[in-house]
């Protein structure tokens, strides 16, 4: 059934990617430590997953911790790592019941055993779900992703002529999903910050001043309306289809 906030015939993206930015500033405005903003950011994420699933979006991919976020003060980094454990124990059962399949994308080698185990638990517990796929980018960078895909291609012994865009896409961390149709960044900055560099080639970009902990249904619906008003061309003529990169 169509969600009431979606108009008849409104084009809905299959895949939405979000840079969840602005937690620190949101906390600062409240004279609270940055980690307070990150905690509320988790609640905003759970709200958003639900809202996306209700609107028929099949894939939601969120940037939770970048390859470069290790540069932050150690107490913030360790607070974020602990928050992963808290968030998984608090929300995993709910998300599993709601039909959410969780996938983690990023370099797991550098995170602690406990965080790796929590991610594994989230993936295992939700592997059977099909309503919406939530990919959480954690210790992720777009450049890392392109590099690790090339390394995998070399390790597989692919010959240069066997490697093409389709094959490389499959070896990348988002090989399980089509490219994002809509890319949203909250927090007011107008940049990609090393998120899905390869995959956003033809995504529609929406930048919002809303700070991530305040993001909810109203902001999502505004971005979806903006998306529906765009004319996608993929380098062709109006209403051209994306080149099928995956089978
Ligand atoms: C985004 O919020 C969350 C992470 C990067 C972990 P920020 O922590 O970057 O918040 P601002 O940009 O400083 O407000
Ligand atoms: C991007 O936000 C990373 C995440 C939201 C996880 P940042 O706050 O790290 O990006 P910059 O430093 O403003 O570019
Ligand atoms: Mg930021």
XYZ file of N, CA and C and ligand atoms in Angstrom:
770
model
N 0.837 -1.211 0.000
C 0.000 0.000 0.000
C 0.875 1.265 0.000
N 0.417 2.272 -0.726
C 1.211 3.498 -0.820
C 1.129 4.304 0.471
N 2.260 4.848 0.898
C 2.283 5.658 2.113
C 1.533 6.964 1.861
N 0.754 7.458 2.854
C -0.045 8.679 2.634
C 0.774 9.907 2.238
N 2.039 9.965 2.630
C 2.822 11.160 2.281
C 3.376 11.089 0.854
N 3.212 9.944 0.200
C 3.684 9.808 -1.184
C 2.500 10.055 -2.115
N 2.671 11.012 -3.029
C 1.569 11.325 -3.950
C 1.392 10.225 -4.988
N 0.181 10.143 -5.504
C -0.115 9.184 -6.574
C 0.868 9.392 -7.736
N 1.541 8.354 -8.134
C 2.442 8.454 -9.282
C 3.801 9.068 -8.979
N 4.043 9.459 -7.712
C 5.341 10.075 -7.374
C 6.471 9.053 -7.518
N 7.528 9.461 -8.210
C 8.664 8.567 -8.405
C 9.444 8.434 -7.091
N 9.578 7.196 -6.621
C 10.264 6.935 -5.350
C 11.617 6.284 -5.668
N 12.690 6.775 -5.050
C 13.994 6.140 -5.322
C 14.037 4.713 -4.772
N 14.717 3.839 -5.474
C 14.917 2.475 -4.940
C 15.954 2.513 -3.828
N 16.955 3.382 -4.029
C 18.097 3.390 -3.115
C 18.400 4.821 -2.665
N 18.375 5.036 -1.361
C 18.709 6.343 -0.783
C 19.997 6.192 0.030
N 20.942 7.095 -0.185
C 22.182 7.100 0.602
C 22.226 8.394 1.410
N 22.626 8.305 2.662
C 22.621 9.509 3.518
C 23.944 9.687 4.261
N 24.496 10.899 4.171
C 25.606 11.297 5.048
C 24.955 11.939 6.270
N 25.007 11.225 7.365
C 24.300 11.660 8.587
C 25.203 12.644 9.329
N 25.180 13.905 8.941
C 26.126 14.869 9.508
C 25.414 15.905 10.385
N 26.154 16.404 11.377
C 25.638 17.494 12.213
C 25.373 17.105 13.666
N 25.745 15.900 14.046
C 25.510 15.455 15.431
C 26.256 16.324 16.442
N 27.514 16.632 16.127
C 28.348 17.395 17.056
C 27.784 18.793 17.277
N 27.396 19.446 16.185
C 26.848 20.809 16.299
C 25.515 20.813 17.042
N 24.726 19.778 16.798
C 23.431 19.669 17.483
C 23.644 19.584 19.006
N 24.648 18.781 19.399
C 24.944 18.639 20.832
C 25.491 19.956 21.397
N 26.374 20.588 20.624
C 27.014 21.823 21.085
C 25.972 22.904 21.387
N 24.967 22.968 20.511
C 23.902 23.961 20.739
C 23.171 23.728 22.050
N 23.235 22.506 22.515
C 22.580 22.151 23.782
C 23.575 22.105 24.946
N 24.783 22.611 24.707
C 25.851 22.618 25.713
C 26.134 21.209 26.229
N 26.053 20.249 25.324
C 26.276 18.847 25.675
C 27.492 18.317 24.917
N 28.105 17.237 25.420
C 29.244 16.661 24.688
C 28.805 16.070 23.349
N 29.752 15.978 22.424
C 29.430 15.525 21.058
C 28.752 14.155 21.047
N 29.163 13.288 21.965
C 28.618 11.931 21.967
C 27.100 11.930 22.236
N 26.635 12.963 22.934
C 25.187 13.113 23.158
C 24.473 13.264 21.807
N 25.100 13.989 20.917
C 24.528 14.147 19.567
C 24.543 12.823 18.805
N 25.619 12.071 18.954
C 25.698 10.785 18.254
C 24.615 9.828 18.757
N 24.361 9.854 20.081
C 23.304 8.980 20.642
C 21.964 9.314 20.011
N 21.658 10.601 19.940
C 20.388 11.006 19.312
C 20.406 10.715 17.813
N 21.611 10.683 17.253
C 21.751 10.331 15.838
C 21.317 8.893 15.572
N 21.580 8.015 16.507
C 21.151 6.620 16.351
C 19.616 6.558 16.316
N 18.977 7.315 17.207
C 17.500 7.328 17.212
C 16.964 7.857 15.877
N 17.621 8.893 15.352
C 17.194 9.447 14.054
C 17.348 8.405 12.955
N 18.399 7.607 13.053
C 18.621 6.563 12.039
C 17.499 5.524 12.089
N 17.162 5.085 13.288
C 16.108 4.059 13.411
C 14.779 4.607 12.873
N 14.473 5.875 13.184
C 13.265 6.541 12.642
C 13.288 6.542 11.122
N 14.468 6.856 10.577
C 14.592 7.002 9.125
C 14.482 5.657 8.414
N 15.030 4.615 9.008
C 14.915 3.278 8.410
C 13.436 2.922 8.294
N 12.715 3.144 9.394
C 11.274 2.848 9.420
C 10.539 3.649 8.340
N 10.849 4.957 8.280
C 10.160 5.836 7.317
C 10.470 5.404 5.881
N 11.704 5.026 5.625
C 12.067 4.587 4.263
C 11.339 3.294 3.914
N 11.319 2.356 4.842
C 10.631 1.079 4.587
C 9.149 1.342 4.318
N 8.535 2.226 5.106
C 7.103 2.530 4.941
C 6.798 3.129 3.573
N 7.805 3.811 2.984
C 7.580 4.471 1.694
C 8.003 3.602 0.513
N 8.397 2.392 0.800
C 8.730 1.460 -0.282
C 10.145 1.584 -0.826
N 11.017 2.283 -0.082
C 12.425 2.377 -0.494
C 13.089 1.024 -0.170
N 13.820 0.478 -1.133
C 14.356 -0.884 -0.944
C 15.731 -0.911 -0.279
N 16.512 0.157 -0.509
C 17.877 0.191 0.031
C 18.129 1.548 0.685
N 18.640 1.508 1.915
C 19.078 2.727 2.589
C 20.529 2.494 3.000
N 21.399 3.403 2.603
C 22.824 3.265 2.935
C 23.259 4.514 3.685
N 23.817 4.340 4.875
C 24.146 5.504 5.708
C 25.624 5.519 6.077
N 26.159 6.748 6.146
C 27.565 6.936 6.510
C 27.612 7.148 8.023
N 28.167 6.181 8.745
C 28.181 6.257 10.202
C 29.562 6.607 10.753
N 30.614 6.130 10.062
C 31.980 6.417 10.531
C 32.908 6.297 9.333
N 33.614 7.389 9.044
C 34.442 7.386 7.840
C 35.868 6.930 8.158
N 36.576 6.542 7.101
C 37.995 6.158 7.240
C 38.792 7.283 7.901
N 38.308 8.518 7.728
C 39.043 9.684 8.242
C 38.592 10.080 9.655
N 37.490 9.493 10.145
C 36.977 9.898 11.459
C 37.868 9.432 12.620
N 38.869 8.585 12.324
C 39.843 8.223 13.366
C 40.637 9.432 13.815
N 40.626 10.510 13.014
C 41.375 11.729 13.372
C 40.720 12.470 14.534
N 39.550 12.063 14.940
C 38.848 12.780 16.020
C 39.467 12.458 17.382
N 39.138 13.276 18.407
C 39.699 13.007 19.743
C 39.392 11.565 20.180
N 40.314 10.957 20.919
C 40.147 9.532 21.263
C 38.872 9.279 22.058
N 38.459 10.227 22.880
C 37.240 9.946 23.658
C 35.999 9.911 22.762
N 36.007 10.730 21.711
C 34.872 10.686 20.783
C 34.882 9.363 19.995
N 36.082 8.955 19.539
C 36.181 7.705 18.775
C 35.755 6.528 19.654
N 36.245 6.474 20.882
C 35.870 5.319 21.720
C 34.388 5.394 22.092
N 33.852 6.612 22.240
C 32.408 6.761 22.491
C 31.584 6.231 21.326
N 32.045 6.495 20.113
C 31.327 6.005 18.927
C 31.386 4.481 18.838
N 32.541 3.913 19.193
C 32.669 2.444 19.157
C 31.721 1.816 20.186
N 31.682 2.402 21.386
C 30.769 1.879 22.419
C 29.316 2.016 21.976
N 29.054 3.111 21.268
C 27.681 3.353 20.815
C 27.202 2.270 19.839
N 28.138 1.708 19.081
C 27.765 0.603 18.180
C 27.192 -0.548 19.012
N 27.884 -0.876 20.101
C 27.447 -1.998 20.940
C 26.089 -1.693 21.563
N 25.934 -0.457 22.061
C 24.667 -0.058 22.686
C 23.536 -0.098 21.654
N 23.803 0.451 20.473
C 22.756 0.540 19.441
C 22.316 -0.852 18.987
N 23.284 -1.747 18.822
C 22.925 -3.102 18.371
C 22.080 -3.788 19.448
N 22.490 -3.659 20.715
C 21.697 -4.364 21.733
C 20.324 -3.701 21.919
N 20.239 -2.395 21.701
C 18.953 -1.709 21.898
C 17.980 -1.909 20.733
N 18.506 -1.912 19.496
C 17.592 -1.852 18.348
C 17.558 -3.068 17.443
N 18.478 -4.027 17.644
C 18.546 -5.132 16.681
C 17.236 -5.923 16.594
N 16.643 -6.238 17.737
C 15.416 -7.044 17.732
C 14.302 -6.311 16.984
N 14.169 -5.017 17.263
C 13.133 -4.201 16.606
C 13.337 -4.199 15.081
N 14.564 -3.942 14.659
C 14.829 -3.870 13.215
C 14.615 -5.235 12.557
N 15.015 -6.260 13.236
C 14.836 -7.610 12.688
C 13.355 -7.887 12.476
N 12.533 -7.518 13.464
C 11.076 -7.754 13.374
C 10.441 -6.955 12.249
N 11.011 -5.789 11.973
C 10.432 -4.929 10.934
C 10.891 -5.276 9.525
N 11.635 -6.338 9.395
C 12.003 -6.800 8.048
C 13.235 -6.133 7.472
N 14.074 -5.560 8.356
C 15.280 -4.860 7.888
C 16.449 -5.843 7.780
N 17.090 -5.849 6.644
C 18.320 -6.617 6.488
C 19.497 -5.675 6.683
N 20.377 -5.986 7.610
C 21.517 -5.099 7.899
C 22.784 -5.636 7.235
N 23.485 -4.744 6.545
C 24.796 -5.084 5.979
C 25.770 -4.015 6.443
N 26.983 -4.409 6.724
C 28.007 -3.433 7.106
C 28.982 -3.320 5.948
N 29.301 -2.083 5.555
C 30.324 -1.897 4.533
C 31.463 -1.087 5.146
N 32.691 -1.465 4.843
C 33.843 -0.753 5.386
C 34.933 -1.735 5.763
N 36.039 -1.195 6.204
C 37.200 -2.012 6.546
C 37.062 -2.478 8.000
N 36.735 -3.742 8.169
C 36.503 -4.248 9.525
C 37.795 -4.576 10.257
N 38.886 -4.690 9.490
C 40.141 -5.152 10.094
C 40.586 -4.218 11.218
N 40.289 -2.919 11.078
C 40.817 -1.955 12.045
C 39.917 -1.762 13.266
N 38.732 -2.348 13.273
C 37.854 -2.140 14.443
C 38.052 -3.274 15.451
N 37.657 -3.013 16.685
C 37.923 -3.988 17.751
C 37.107 -5.263 17.545
N 37.548 -6.303 18.207
C 36.866 -7.603 18.164
C 35.407 -7.462 18.586
N 35.166 -6.651 19.604
C 33.781 -6.509 20.128
C 32.869 -5.830 19.118
N 33.395 -4.793 18.465
C 32.575 -4.093 17.462
C 32.332 -5.021 16.268
N 33.385 -5.739 15.859
C 33.220 -6.687 14.740
C 32.164 -7.735 15.061
N 32.179 -8.209 16.314
C 31.209 -9.242 16.714
C 29.785 -8.678 16.695
N 29.633 -7.428 17.125
C 28.290 -6.803 17.131
C 27.774 -6.664 15.705
N 28.641 -6.248 14.796
C 28.221 -6.120 13.393
C 27.844 -7.476 12.801
N 28.666 -8.478 13.158
C 28.389 -9.826 12.652
C 27.037 -10.319 13.154
N 26.773 -10.042 14.432
C 25.492 -10.442 15.030
C 24.326 -9.758 14.292
N 24.487 -8.470 14.002
C 23.427 -7.724 13.301
C 23.203 -8.299 11.904
N 24.271 -8.628 11.221
C 24.128 -9.198 9.872
C 23.493 -10.579 9.920
N 23.970 -11.400 10.829
C 23.451 -12.774 10.902
C 21.971 -12.798 11.271
N 21.599 -11.966 12.258
C 20.220 -11.998 12.761
C 19.211 -11.495 11.736
N 19.682 -10.729 10.751
C 18.742 -10.102 9.810
C 18.914 -10.608 8.372
N 19.765 -11.600 8.202
C 20.122 -12.054 6.840
C 18.913 -12.543 6.038
N 17.869 -12.989 6.733
C 16.692 -13.544 6.041
C 15.707 -12.451 5.625
N 15.896 -11.226 6.092
C 14.909 -10.168 5.830
C 15.012 -9.612 4.411
N 13.860 -9.140 3.896
C 13.837 -8.684 2.502
C 13.105 -7.349 2.309
N 12.532 -6.763 3.391
C 11.716 -5.558 3.192
C 12.581 -4.359 2.785
N 13.656 -4.143 3.516
C 14.584 -3.047 3.180
C 15.990 -3.481 3.601
N 16.976 -3.123 2.799
C 18.373 -3.414 3.155
C 19.014 -2.139 3.678
N 19.456 -2.173 4.925
C 20.164 -1.049 5.530
C 21.653 -1.353 5.499
N 22.402 -0.614 4.699
C 23.856 -0.793 4.669
C 24.480 0.314 5.510
N 25.234 -0.068 6.524
C 25.863 0.902 7.414
C 27.345 0.990 7.051
N 27.750 2.178 6.604
C 29.155 2.380 6.231
C 29.938 2.738 7.485
N 30.831 1.862 7.872
C 31.563 2.036 9.128
C 33.033 1.750 8.877
N 33.870 2.687 9.216
C 35.274 2.669 8.788
C 35.307 2.484 7.273
N 34.485 3.287 6.621
C 34.322 3.233 5.168
C 34.869 4.508 4.532
N 35.466 4.335 3.357
C 35.848 5.480 2.537
C 35.681 5.069 1.086
N 35.223 5.996 0.257
C 35.030 5.670 -1.150
C 36.326 5.260 -1.831
N 37.432 5.899 -1.439
C 38.725 5.553 -2.053
C 39.182 4.168 -1.585
N 38.976 3.889 -0.313
C 39.288 2.538 0.204
C 38.498 1.500 -0.603
N 37.228 1.805 -0.866
C 36.358 0.843 -1.538
C 36.857 0.542 -2.961
N 37.220 1.591 -3.682
C 37.726 1.394 -5.050
C 39.026 0.575 -4.991
N 39.863 0.926 -4.041
C 41.148 0.220 -3.909
C 40.955 -1.248 -3.543
N 40.081 -1.509 -2.570
C 39.930 -2.917 -2.147
C 39.294 -3.746 -3.268
N 38.456 -3.121 -4.087
C 37.866 -3.851 -5.223
C 38.957 -4.213 -6.238
N 39.867 -3.269 -6.483
C 40.988 -3.551 -7.400
C 41.877 -4.652 -6.828
N 42.120 -4.576 -5.532
C 42.954 -5.616 -4.903
C 42.294 -6.984 -5.013
N 40.964 -7.012 -4.828
C 40.252 -8.297 -4.952
C 40.350 -8.824 -6.389
N 40.227 -7.909 -7.355
C 40.323 -8.323 -8.758
C 41.693 -8.946 -9.038
N 42.740 -8.309 -8.494
C 44.094 -8.846 -8.693
C 44.238 -10.201 -8.005
N 43.703 -10.287 -6.770
C 43.815 -11.543 -6.020
C 43.072 -12.674 -6.723
N 42.002 -12.324 -7.436
C 41.247 -13.339 -8.181
C 41.952 -13.741 -9.479
N 42.992 -13.013 -9.794
C 43.760 -13.320 -10.999
C 43.058 -12.891 -12.280
N 42.176 -11.879 -12.195
C 41.479 -11.399 -13.404
C 42.483 -10.787 -14.378
N 42.300 -11.071 -15.649
C 43.139 -10.425 -16.665
C 42.569 -9.035 -16.946
N 43.402 -8.092 -17.370
C 42.915 -6.722 -17.589
C 41.626 -6.675 -18.415
N 41.547 -7.477 -19.473
C 40.357 -7.425 -20.341
C 39.118 -8.035 -19.690
N 39.318 -8.763 -18.585
C 38.159 -9.339 -17.876
C 37.563 -8.333 -16.896
N 38.326 -7.294 -16.586
C 37.839 -6.310 -15.617
C 37.118 -5.196 -16.359
N 35.825 -5.031 -16.054
C 35.070 -3.916 -16.632
C 34.252 -3.275 -15.514
N 33.411 -2.302 -15.858
C 32.676 -1.571 -14.823
C 31.732 -2.486 -14.041
N 31.116 -3.424 -14.751
C 30.185 -4.340 -14.075
C 30.937 -5.186 -13.051
N 32.049 -5.749 -13.464
C 32.825 -6.640 -12.598
C 33.374 -5.875 -11.397
N 33.888 -4.672 -11.653
C 34.448 -3.893 -10.544
C 33.341 -3.511 -9.549
N 32.168 -3.128 -10.078
C 31.038 -2.774 -9.198
C 30.673 -3.935 -8.289
N 30.727 -5.131 -8.846
C 30.370 -6.317 -8.054
C 31.382 -6.586 -6.949
N 32.616 -6.174 -7.186
C 33.668 -6.403 -6.192
C 33.698 -5.307 -5.130
N 32.935 -4.249 -5.370
C 32.921 -3.154 -4.406
C 31.980 -3.474 -3.261
N 32.101 -2.672 -2.186
C 31.358 -2.971 -0.955
C 29.841 -2.941 -1.170
N 29.368 -2.175 -2.168
C 27.923 -2.091 -2.427
C 27.508 -2.992 -3.587
N 28.279 -4.059 -3.820
C 27.955 -4.991 -4.905
C 26.582 -5.622 -4.779
N 25.980 -5.537 -3.576
C 24.664 -6.150 -3.351
C 23.500 -5.218 -3.696
N 23.779 -4.020 -4.174
C 22.686 -3.051 -4.376
C 22.874 -2.265 -5.671
N 21.766 -1.753 -6.231
C 21.932 -0.830 -7.353
C 22.552 0.472 -6.850
N 23.040 1.320 -7.750
C 23.619 2.597 -7.315
C 22.542 3.473 -6.664
N 22.937 4.351 -5.731
C 21.937 5.217 -5.094
C 21.261 6.133 -6.115
N 19.941 6.237 -6.015
C 19.197 7.184 -6.857
C 19.250 8.561 -6.227
N 19.170 8.580 -4.910
C 19.122 9.840 -4.167
C 20.191 9.829 -3.089
N 20.987 10.908 -3.064
C 22.049 11.083 -2.066
C 21.667 12.291 -1.222
N 21.532 12.102 0.066
C 21.160 13.205 0.967
C 22.323 13.454 1.919
N 22.652 14.733 2.133
C 23.589 15.052 3.211
C 22.937 16.074 4.123
N 22.862 15.787 5.403
C 22.355 16.749 6.372
C 23.539 17.545 6.922
N 23.248 18.542 7.739
C 24.304 19.264 8.460
C 24.858 20.468 7.740
N 24.353 20.763 6.533
C 24.696 22.025 5.876
C 25.945 22.025 5.009
N 26.828 21.039 5.150
C 28.024 21.032 4.298
C 27.645 20.491 2.927
N 28.269 21.088 1.895
C 27.959 20.659 0.525
C 29.183 19.929 -0.028
N 29.382 18.710 0.449
C 30.489 17.895 -0.054
C 30.171 16.416 0.164
N 30.981 15.584 -0.502
C 30.758 14.130 -0.476
C 31.526 13.483 0.682
N 32.652 14.091 1.094
C 33.475 13.572 2.197
C 33.816 12.082 2.055
N 34.169 11.682 0.828
C 34.678 10.315 0.605
C 33.624 9.235 0.881
N 32.352 9.573 0.687
C 31.308 8.529 0.777
C 31.344 7.744 -0.532
N 30.264 7.291 -1.063
C 30.239 6.320 -2.164
C 30.712 6.932 -3.489
N 32.007 7.179 -3.600
C 32.512 7.947 -4.750
C 32.144 7.321 -6.097
N 32.330 6.033 -6.205
C 32.070 5.341 -7.474
C 30.567 5.292 -7.765
N 29.795 5.008 -6.733
C 28.367 4.709 -6.913
C 27.489 5.946 -7.097
N 27.973 7.147 -6.722
C 27.104 8.330 -6.832
C 27.215 9.014 -8.198
N 27.857 8.346 -9.143
C 28.106 8.952 -10.462
C 26.875 9.685 -11.013
N 25.690 9.080 -10.899
C 24.466 9.703 -11.431
C 23.360 9.850 -10.381
N 23.753 9.892 -9.113
C 22.747 10.089 -8.057
C 22.258 11.535 -8.082
N 21.023 11.724 -7.699
C 20.507 13.082 -7.486
C 20.939 13.516 -6.085
N 21.514 14.728 -5.978
C 22.086 15.178 -4.708
C 21.151 16.167 -4.016
N 20.920 15.943 -2.729
C 20.106 16.866 -1.932
C 20.890 17.196 -0.660
N 21.103 18.493 -0.432
C 21.823 18.923 0.767
C 20.855 19.674 1.668
N 20.862 19.320 2.949
C 19.903 19.916 3.873
C 20.641 20.522 5.063
N 20.138 21.670 5.541
C 20.732 22.308 6.716
C 20.320 21.624 8.011
N 19.347 20.759 7.927
C 18.873 20.042 9.116
C 20.029 19.271 9.751
N 20.185 19.373 11.059
C 21.235 18.593 11.738
C 20.700 17.177 11.944
N 21.554 16.177 11.737
C 21.080 14.797 11.665
C 20.150 14.365 12.821
N 20.430 14.701 14.089
C 19.519 14.216 15.141
C 18.079 14.724 14.981
N 17.896 15.784 14.165
C 16.540 16.320 13.960
C 15.867 15.739 12.724
N 16.569 14.891 12.009
C 16.021 14.349 10.762
C 14.897 13.368 11.075
N 13.851 13.458 10.283
C 12.707 12.559 10.478
C 11.852 12.518 9.228
N 10.603 12.105 9.395
C 9.707 11.905 8.251
C 9.565 13.173 7.391
N 9.417 14.326 8.044
C 9.172 15.566 7.290
C 10.354 15.880 6.374
N 11.585 15.713 6.899
C 12.780 16.017 6.101
C 12.967 14.985 4.993
N 12.643 13.737 5.297
C 12.748 12.700 4.271
C 11.748 12.989 3.147
N 10.521 13.332 3.530
C 9.505 13.601 2.506
C 9.883 14.806 1.641
N 10.509 15.814 2.263
C 10.947 16.983 1.484
C 12.000 16.554 0.461
N 12.937 15.719 0.887
C 13.992 15.242 -0.038
C 13.373 14.377 -1.137
N 12.388 13.593 -0.790
C 11.741 12.726 -1.790
C 10.965 13.542 -2.825
N 10.360 14.629 -2.360
C 9.643 15.518 -3.305
C 10.638 16.188 -4.244
N 11.743 16.629 -3.673
C 12.805 17.243 -4.468
C 13.277 16.237 -5.533
N 13.528 15.021 -5.101
C 13.970 13.956 -6.019
C 12.963 13.742 -7.149
N 11.691 13.699 -6.774
C 10.642 13.405 -7.772
C 10.549 14.507 -8.827
N 11.004 15.718 -8.467
C 10.916 16.838 -9.410
C 12.109 16.885 -10.367
N 13.123 16.068 -10.115
C 14.331 16.116 -10.957
C 14.130 15.316 -12.240
N 14.790 15.787 -13.281
C 14.757 15.053 -14.551
C 16.088 14.325 -14.696
N 16.050 13.024 -14.641
C 17.301 12.249 -14.728
C 17.603 11.939 -16.184
N 18.863 12.091 -16.548
C 19.217 11.886 -17.962
C 20.317 10.855 -18.169
N 21.151 10.631 -17.180
C 22.248 9.659 -17.308
C 23.092 9.908 -18.563
N 23.226 11.160 -18.908
C 24.024 11.507 -20.079
C 23.275 11.378 -21.382
N 22.013 10.932 -21.290
C 21.237 10.743 -22.518
C 20.185 11.823 -22.657
N 19.039 11.442 -23.117
C 17.931 12.370 -23.288
C 16.996 12.209 -22.092
N 16.048 13.150 -21.864
C 15.136 13.004 -20.729
C 14.507 11.609 -20.684
N 14.367 11.112 -19.448
C 13.774 9.794 -19.184
C 14.654 8.635 -19.638
N 15.927 8.903 -19.897
C 16.839 7.792 -20.217
C 16.961 6.898 -18.984
N 17.274 5.658 -19.195
C 17.447 4.709 -18.095
C 18.936 4.605 -17.782
N 19.271 4.293 -16.512
C 20.687 4.091 -16.220
C 21.190 2.890 -17.005
N 22.443 2.969 -17.385
C 23.045 1.799 -18.033
C 23.050 0.677 -17.013
N 22.553 -0.487 -17.395
C 22.503 -1.585 -16.431
C 23.917 -2.027 -16.103
N 24.322 -1.714 -14.857
C 25.691 -2.077 -14.472
C 25.731 -3.494 -13.914
N 24.584 -3.925 -13.407
C 24.580 -5.268 -12.810
C 23.506 -6.119 -13.438
N 23.742 -7.413 -13.418
C 22.756 -8.331 -14.000
C 21.476 -8.300 -13.181
C 28.332 13.063 11.937
O 28.229 14.126 12.812
C 28.611 11.765 12.649
C 29.983 11.268 12.487
C 30.885 11.754 11.685
C 30.350 10.130 13.322
P 29.492 14.993 13.202
O 30.107 14.402 14.426
O 30.418 15.136 12.051
O 28.818 16.367 13.552
P 29.350 17.824 13.199
O 29.573 17.863 11.721
O 30.633 18.021 13.953
O 28.258 18.715 13.661
C 31.141 12.588 7.030
O 31.043 13.611 7.943
C 31.229 11.272 7.740
C 30.029 10.832 8.444
C 28.890 11.455 8.504
C 30.165 9.564 9.120
P 32.303 14.400 8.501
O 31.787 15.336 9.523
O 33.358 13.452 8.935
O 32.822 15.153 7.199
P 33.697 16.478 7.050
O 34.913 16.299 7.912
O 32.855 17.618 7.511
O 33.992 16.558 5.593
Mg 30.567 16.480 10.555
